[in-house]
């Protein structure tokens, strides 16, 4: 089978390419001009076919998609990418007769979120409507949040103060999955022509209370809980941050991350009916192992 992969030079896309190649699949990466040379070289070393792609050329995109078994999008961006480039990719897949499409969703379950509660996920919801208006078979993969964010950009686990920050209830379960596990599952789903419309996975499901326990066990230092306020306060802070520093052209301004956290702490984006056992050969890295890097 041949996987047509867009966004292969990105962090998640590169991992999907590696996981697909490990399964013996042929991968054709659609690479935009100006892509990082080291990322392209890494793909070539994996045996990935590199195809220079102009996302504004419908004819060229359709030609590059021919012979594909599935198109996988790992594109990241705002409206011009999620709706513009991804729609061009969808149209090309249909024109080329590719039977299946996996969009770049990889998030909490935005089908359960109120419209307007998360700008980036609203764009994915808009693309979902376009995708569902076609006859191509589609599979969306939801994975919660990338677990690696717990050791970096997600302001939840605070090593300097040995605290786990939370809003609302410390007992609200949240979904976290490492990027490698998401990539491995995506590669398996891409090669599975029986994949349903939605697949939900979670490498680990933990509460803020459980995060504190996991951080304590992983680092040997006791972590305590720090409640920042209720969900109403978080919603107010989002409005203030968006007004003071809108950063409309940024993919992940601070208020966008806060919107994502609201969707997790409220439980609105919680994943149900997990498909973790769909491919028995896959294993899942728990949050505790990810947090172990904090002690290095």
PDB file of N, CA, C and O in Angstrom, residues 185-231:
ATOM      1  N   UNK A 185      -0.117   4.446  15.848  1.00  0.00           N
ATOM      2  CA  UNK A 185      -1.530   4.111  15.642  1.00  0.00           C
ATOM      3  C   UNK A 185      -2.016   4.640  14.293  1.00  0.00           C
ATOM      4  O   UNK A 185      -2.761   3.954  13.580  1.00  0.00           O
ATOM      5  N   UNK A 186      -1.597   5.851  13.939  1.00  0.00           N
ATOM      6  CA  UNK A 186      -2.013   6.434  12.660  1.00  0.00           C
ATOM      7  C   UNK A 186      -1.517   5.600  11.487  1.00  0.00           C
ATOM      8  O   UNK A 186      -2.248   5.373  10.512  1.00  0.00           O
ATOM      9  N   UNK A 187      -0.274   5.130  11.573  1.00  0.00           N
ATOM     10  CA  UNK A 187       0.268   4.283  10.501  1.00  0.00           C
ATOM     11  C   UNK A 187      -0.539   2.999  10.380  1.00  0.00           C
ATOM     12  O   UNK A 187      -0.853   2.544   9.267  1.00  0.00           O
ATOM     13  N   UNK A 188      -0.896   2.411  11.518  1.00  0.00           N
ATOM     14  CA  UNK A 188      -1.691   1.179  11.492  1.00  0.00           C
ATOM     15  C   UNK A 188      -3.067   1.445  10.898  1.00  0.00           C
ATOM     16  O   UNK A 188      -3.568   0.654  10.080  1.00  0.00           O
ATOM     17  N   UNK A 189      -3.690   2.550  11.285  1.00  0.00           N
ATOM     18  CA  UNK A 189      -5.024   2.889  10.767  1.00  0.00           C
ATOM     19  C   UNK A 189      -4.964   3.204   9.275  1.00  0.00           C
ATOM     20  O   UNK A 189      -5.896   2.886   8.526  1.00  0.00           O
ATOM     21  N   UNK A 190      -3.865   3.829   8.830  1.00  0.00           N
ATOM     22  CA  UNK A 190      -3.725   4.170   7.418  1.00  0.00           C
ATOM     23  C   UNK A 190      -3.679   2.914   6.554  1.00  0.00           C
ATOM     24  O   UNK A 190      -4.137   2.922   5.405  1.00  0.00           O
ATOM     25  N   UNK A 191      -3.140   1.845   7.108  1.00  0.00           N
ATOM     26  CA  UNK A 191      -3.023   0.591   6.353  1.00  0.00           C
ATOM     27  C   UNK A 191      -4.209  -0.338   6.577  1.00  0.00           C
ATOM     28  O   UNK A 191      -4.218  -1.463   6.080  1.00  0.00           O
ATOM     29  N   UNK A 192      -5.196   0.150   7.316  1.00  0.00           N
ATOM     30  CA  UNK A 192      -6.374  -0.640   7.656  1.00  0.00           C
ATOM     31  C   UNK A 192      -7.587  -0.066   6.926  1.00  0.00           C
ATOM     32  O   UNK A 192      -8.158   0.944   7.343  1.00  0.00           O
ATOM     33  N   UNK A 193      -7.981  -0.701   5.834  1.00  0.00           N
ATOM     34  CA  UNK A 193      -9.084  -0.142   5.047  1.00  0.00           C
ATOM     35  C   UNK A 193     -10.454  -0.398   5.659  1.00  0.00           C
ATOM     36  O   UNK A 193     -11.475  -0.087   5.049  1.00  0.00           O
ATOM     37  N   UNK A 194     -10.466  -0.965   6.872  1.00  0.00           N
ATOM     38  CA  UNK A 194     -11.736  -1.115   7.593  1.00  0.00           C
ATOM     39  C   UNK A 194     -11.883  -0.065   8.701  1.00  0.00           C
ATOM     40  O   UNK A 194     -12.819  -0.144   9.500  1.00  0.00           O
ATOM     41  N   UNK A 195     -10.974   0.899   8.741  1.00  0.00           N
ATOM     42  CA  UNK A 195     -11.022   1.919   9.795  1.00  0.00           C
ATOM     43  C   UNK A 195     -12.343   2.676   9.749  1.00  0.00           C
ATOM     44  O   UNK A 195     -12.784   3.108   8.680  1.00  0.00           O
ATOM     45  N   UNK A 196     -12.982   2.883  10.908  1.00  0.00           N
ATOM     46  CA  UNK A 196     -14.250   3.618  10.948  1.00  0.00           C
ATOM     47  C   UNK A 196     -14.036   5.116  10.841  1.00  0.00           C
ATOM     48  O   UNK A 196     -12.892   5.592  10.741  1.00  0.00           O
ATOM     49  N   UNK A 197     -15.114   5.876  10.888  1.00  0.00           N
ATOM     50  CA  UNK A 197     -15.027   7.334  10.738  1.00  0.00           C
ATOM     51  C   UNK A 197     -14.226   7.976  11.867  1.00  0.00           C
ATOM     52  O   UNK A 197     -13.481   8.924  11.637  1.00  0.00           O
ATOM     53  N   UNK A 198     -14.387   7.481  13.092  1.00  0.00           N
ATOM     54  CA  UNK A 198     -13.666   8.063  14.225  1.00  0.00           C
ATOM     55  C   UNK A 198     -12.953   6.968  15.006  1.00  0.00           C
ATOM     56  O   UNK A 198     -13.518   5.896  15.258  1.00  0.00           O
ATOM     57  N   UNK A 199     -11.724   7.259  15.385  1.00  0.00           N
ATOM     58  CA  UNK A 199     -10.959   6.396  16.271  1.00  0.00           C
ATOM     59  C   UNK A 199     -10.405   7.257  17.399  1.00  0.00           C
ATOM     60  O   UNK A 199      -9.790   8.301  17.149  1.00  0.00           O
ATOM     61  N   UNK A 200     -10.633   6.813  18.631  1.00  0.00           N
ATOM     62  CA  UNK A 200     -10.190   7.584  19.791  1.00  0.00           C
ATOM     63  C   UNK A 200      -9.191   6.752  20.584  1.00  0.00           C
ATOM     64  O   UNK A 200      -9.455   5.585  20.902  1.00  0.00           O
ATOM     65  N   UNK A 201      -8.046   7.354  20.900  1.00  0.00           N
ATOM     66  CA  UNK A 201      -6.994   6.654  21.626  1.00  0.00           C
ATOM     67  C   UNK A 201      -6.482   7.529  22.760  1.00  0.00           C
ATOM     68  O   UNK A 201      -6.549   8.765  22.688  1.00  0.00           O
ATOM     69  N   UNK A 202      -5.954   6.904  23.786  1.00  0.00           N
ATOM     70  CA  UNK A 202      -5.331   7.635  24.887  1.00  0.00           C
ATOM     71  C   UNK A 202      -4.230   6.762  25.470  1.00  0.00           C
ATOM     72  O   UNK A 202      -4.497   5.658  25.952  1.00  0.00           O
ATOM     73  N   UNK A 203      -3.008   7.244  25.408  1.00  0.00           N
ATOM     74  CA  UNK A 203      -1.906   6.494  26.001  1.00  0.00           C
ATOM     75  C   UNK A 203      -2.060   6.387  27.496  1.00  0.00           C
ATOM     76  O   UNK A 203      -1.657   5.403  28.118  1.00  0.00           O
ATOM     77  N   UNK A 204      -2.672   7.412  28.094  1.00  0.00           N
ATOM     78  CA  UNK A 204      -2.937   7.417  29.526  1.00  0.00           C
ATOM     79  C   UNK A 204      -4.103   8.353  29.796  1.00  0.00           C
ATOM     80  O   UNK A 204      -4.289   9.344  29.073  1.00  0.00           O
ATOM     81  N   UNK A 205      -4.885   8.031  30.799  1.00  0.00           N
ATOM     82  CA  UNK A 205      -5.993   8.877  31.230  1.00  0.00           C
ATOM     83  C   UNK A 205      -5.773   9.190  32.700  1.00  0.00           C
ATOM     84  O   UNK A 205      -5.822   8.282  33.542  1.00  0.00           O
ATOM     85  N   UNK A 206      -5.504  10.448  33.003  1.00  0.00           N
ATOM     86  CA  UNK A 206      -5.128  10.823  34.365  1.00  0.00           C
ATOM     87  C   UNK A 206      -5.859  12.085  34.793  1.00  0.00           C
ATOM     88  O   UNK A 206      -6.224  12.924  33.970  1.00  0.00           O
ATOM     89  N   UNK A 207      -6.051  12.208  36.101  1.00  0.00           N
ATOM     90  CA  UNK A 207      -6.573  13.430  36.696  1.00  0.00           C
ATOM     91  C   UNK A 207      -5.389  14.288  37.142  1.00  0.00           C
ATOM     92  O   UNK A 207      -4.234  13.828  37.134  1.00  0.00           O
ATOM     93  N   UNK A 208      -5.660  15.523  37.558  1.00  0.00           N
ATOM     94  CA  UNK A 208      -4.598  16.364  38.119  1.00  0.00           C
ATOM     95  C   UNK A 208      -4.012  15.700  39.361  1.00  0.00           C
ATOM     96  O   UNK A 208      -2.796  15.737  39.593  1.00  0.00           O
ATOM     97  N   UNK A 209      -4.864  15.078  40.138  1.00  0.00           N
ATOM     98  CA  UNK A 209      -4.396  14.375  41.341  1.00  0.00           C
ATOM     99  C   UNK A 209      -3.448  13.236  40.959  1.00  0.00           C
ATOM    100  O   UNK A 209      -2.401  13.031  41.588  1.00  0.00           O
ATOM    101  N   UNK A 210      -3.819  12.496  39.930  1.00  0.00           N
ATOM    102  CA  UNK A 210      -2.973  11.396  39.467  1.00  0.00           C
ATOM    103  C   UNK A 210      -1.681  11.918  38.837  1.00  0.00           C
ATOM    104  O   UNK A 210      -0.634  11.271  38.940  1.00  0.00           O
ATOM    105  N   UNK A 211      -1.750  13.075  38.192  1.00  0.00           N
ATOM    106  CA  UNK A 211      -0.539  13.692  37.635  1.00  0.00           C
ATOM    107  C   UNK A 211       0.456  14.015  38.736  1.00  0.00           C
ATOM    108  O   UNK A 211       1.667  13.801  38.584  1.00  0.00           O
ATOM    109  N   UNK A 212      -0.032  14.543  39.848  1.00  0.00           N
ATOM    110  CA  UNK A 212       0.846  14.857  40.970  1.00  0.00           C
ATOM    111  C   UNK A 212       1.500  13.590  41.505  1.00  0.00           C
ATOM    112  O   UNK A 212       2.703  13.566  41.814  1.00  0.00           O
ATOM    113  N   UNK A 213       0.718  12.513  41.612  1.00  0.00           N
ATOM    114  CA  UNK A 213       1.264  11.243  42.087  1.00  0.00           C
ATOM    115  C   UNK A 213       2.291  10.696  41.104  1.00  0.00           C
ATOM    116  O   UNK A 213       3.340  10.168  41.497  1.00  0.00           O
ATOM    117  N   UNK A 214       1.994  10.817  39.790  1.00  0.00           N
ATOM    118  CA  UNK A 214       2.915  10.320  38.766  1.00  0.00           C
ATOM    119  C   UNK A 214       4.217  11.121  38.763  1.00  0.00           C
ATOM    120  O   UNK A 214       5.305  10.553  38.626  1.00  0.00           O
ATOM    121  N   UNK A 215       4.119  12.436  38.916  1.00  0.00           N
ATOM    122  CA  UNK A 215       5.315  13.279  38.952  1.00  0.00           C
ATOM    123  C   UNK A 215       6.156  12.962  40.180  1.00  0.00           C
ATOM    124  O   UNK A 215       7.397  12.937  40.121  1.00  0.00           O
ATOM    125  N   UNK A 216       5.483  12.706  41.301  1.00  0.00           N
ATOM    126  CA  UNK A 216       6.199  12.344  42.521  1.00  0.00           C
ATOM    127  C   UNK A 216       6.945  11.028  42.335  1.00  0.00           C
ATOM    128  O   UNK A 216       8.122  10.903  42.682  1.00  0.00           O
ATOM    129  N   UNK A 217       6.257  10.039  41.777  1.00  0.00           N
ATOM    130  CA  UNK A 217       6.875   8.729  41.562  1.00  0.00           C
ATOM    131  C   UNK A 217       8.000   8.800  40.536  1.00  0.00           C
ATOM    132  O   UNK A 217       9.021   8.120  40.673  1.00  0.00           O
ATOM    133  N   UNK A 218       7.834   9.629  39.531  1.00  0.00           N
ATOM    134  CA  UNK A 218       8.821   9.697  38.444  1.00  0.00           C
ATOM    135  C   UNK A 218      10.087  10.431  38.854  1.00  0.00           C
ATOM    136  O   UNK A 218      11.176  10.097  38.397  1.00  0.00           O
ATOM    137  N   UNK A 219       9.948  11.447  39.709  1.00  0.00           N
ATOM    138  CA  UNK A 219      11.087  12.308  40.047  1.00  0.00           C
ATOM    139  C   UNK A 219      11.651  12.070  41.439  1.00  0.00           C
ATOM    140  O   UNK A 219      12.771  12.485  41.728  1.00  0.00           O
ATOM    141  N   UNK A 220      10.879  11.416  42.305  1.00  0.00           N
ATOM    142  CA  UNK A 220      11.335  11.237  43.679  1.00  0.00           C
ATOM    143  C   UNK A 220      11.141  12.464  44.535  1.00  0.00           C
ATOM    144  O   UNK A 220      11.549  12.497  45.705  1.00  0.00           O
ATOM    145  N   UNK A 221      10.509  13.486  43.968  1.00  0.00           N
ATOM    146  CA  UNK A 221      10.203  14.723  44.692  1.00  0.00           C
ATOM    147  C   UNK A 221       8.696  14.845  44.829  1.00  0.00           C
ATOM    148  O   UNK A 221       7.969  14.642  43.852  1.00  0.00           O
ATOM    149  N   UNK A 222       8.228  15.198  46.013  1.00  0.00           N
ATOM    150  CA  UNK A 222       6.783  15.245  46.218  1.00  0.00           C
ATOM    151  C   UNK A 222       6.166  16.441  45.503  1.00  0.00           C
ATOM    152  O   UNK A 222       6.593  17.581  45.696  1.00  0.00           O
ATOM    153  N   UNK A 223       5.173  16.157  44.669  1.00  0.00           N
ATOM    154  CA  UNK A 223       4.412  17.197  43.972  1.00  0.00           C
ATOM    155  C   UNK A 223       3.057  17.364  44.653  1.00  0.00           C
ATOM    156  O   UNK A 223       2.407  16.381  45.010  1.00  0.00           O
ATOM    157  N   UNK A 224       2.648  18.615  44.813  1.00  0.00           N
ATOM    158  CA  UNK A 224       1.363  18.926  45.414  1.00  0.00           C
ATOM    159  C   UNK A 224       0.457  19.575  44.376  1.00  0.00           C
ATOM    160  O   UNK A 224       0.916  20.035  43.326  1.00  0.00           O
ATOM    161  N   UNK A 225      -0.815  19.634  44.678  1.00  0.00           N
ATOM    162  CA  UNK A 225      -1.795  20.259  43.793  1.00  0.00           C
ATOM    163  C   UNK A 225      -1.880  21.753  44.052  1.00  0.00           C
ATOM    164  O   UNK A 225      -1.743  22.218  45.185  1.00  0.00           O
ATOM    165  N   UNK A 226      -2.084  22.510  42.988  1.00  0.00           N
ATOM    166  CA  UNK A 226      -2.276  23.959  43.082  1.00  0.00           C
ATOM    167  C   UNK A 226      -3.488  24.335  42.239  1.00  0.00           C
ATOM    168  O   UNK A 226      -3.427  24.293  41.010  1.00  0.00           O
ATOM    169  N   UNK A 227      -4.584  24.665  42.901  1.00  0.00           N
ATOM    170  CA  UNK A 227      -5.809  25.028  42.181  1.00  0.00           C
ATOM    171  C   UNK A 227      -5.753  26.499  41.780  1.00  0.00           C
ATOM    172  O   UNK A 227      -5.621  27.380  42.626  1.00  0.00           O
ATOM    173  N   UNK A 228      -5.840  26.750  40.460  1.00  0.00           N
ATOM    174  CA  UNK A 228      -5.774  28.119  39.953  1.00  0.00           C
ATOM    175  C   UNK A 228      -7.133  28.803  39.961  1.00  0.00           C
ATOM    176  O   UNK A 228      -7.216  30.017  39.764  1.00  0.00           O
ATOM    177  N   UNK A 229      -8.184  28.031  40.175  1.00  0.00           N
ATOM    178  CA  UNK A 229      -9.533  28.594  40.182  1.00  0.00           C
ATOM    179  C   UNK A 229     -10.498  27.671  39.472  1.00  0.00           C
ATOM    180  O   UNK A 229     -10.144  26.571  39.035  1.00  0.00           O
ATOM    181  N   UNK A 230     -11.728  28.138  39.352  1.00  0.00           N
ATOM    182  CA  UNK A 230     -12.737  27.358  38.659  1.00  0.00           C
ATOM    183  C   UNK A 230     -12.680  27.561  37.160  1.00  0.00           C
ATOM    184  O   UNK A 230     -11.891  28.367  36.642  1.00  0.00           O
ATOM    185  N   UNK A 231     -13.525  26.844  36.450  1.00  0.00           N
ATOM    186  CA  UNK A 231     -13.559  26.948  34.992  1.00  0.00           C
ATOM    187  C   UNK A 231     -14.041  28.316  34.537  1.00  0.00           C
ATOM    188  O   UNK A 231     -13.648  28.801  33.471  1.00  0.00           O
TER     189      UNK A 231
END
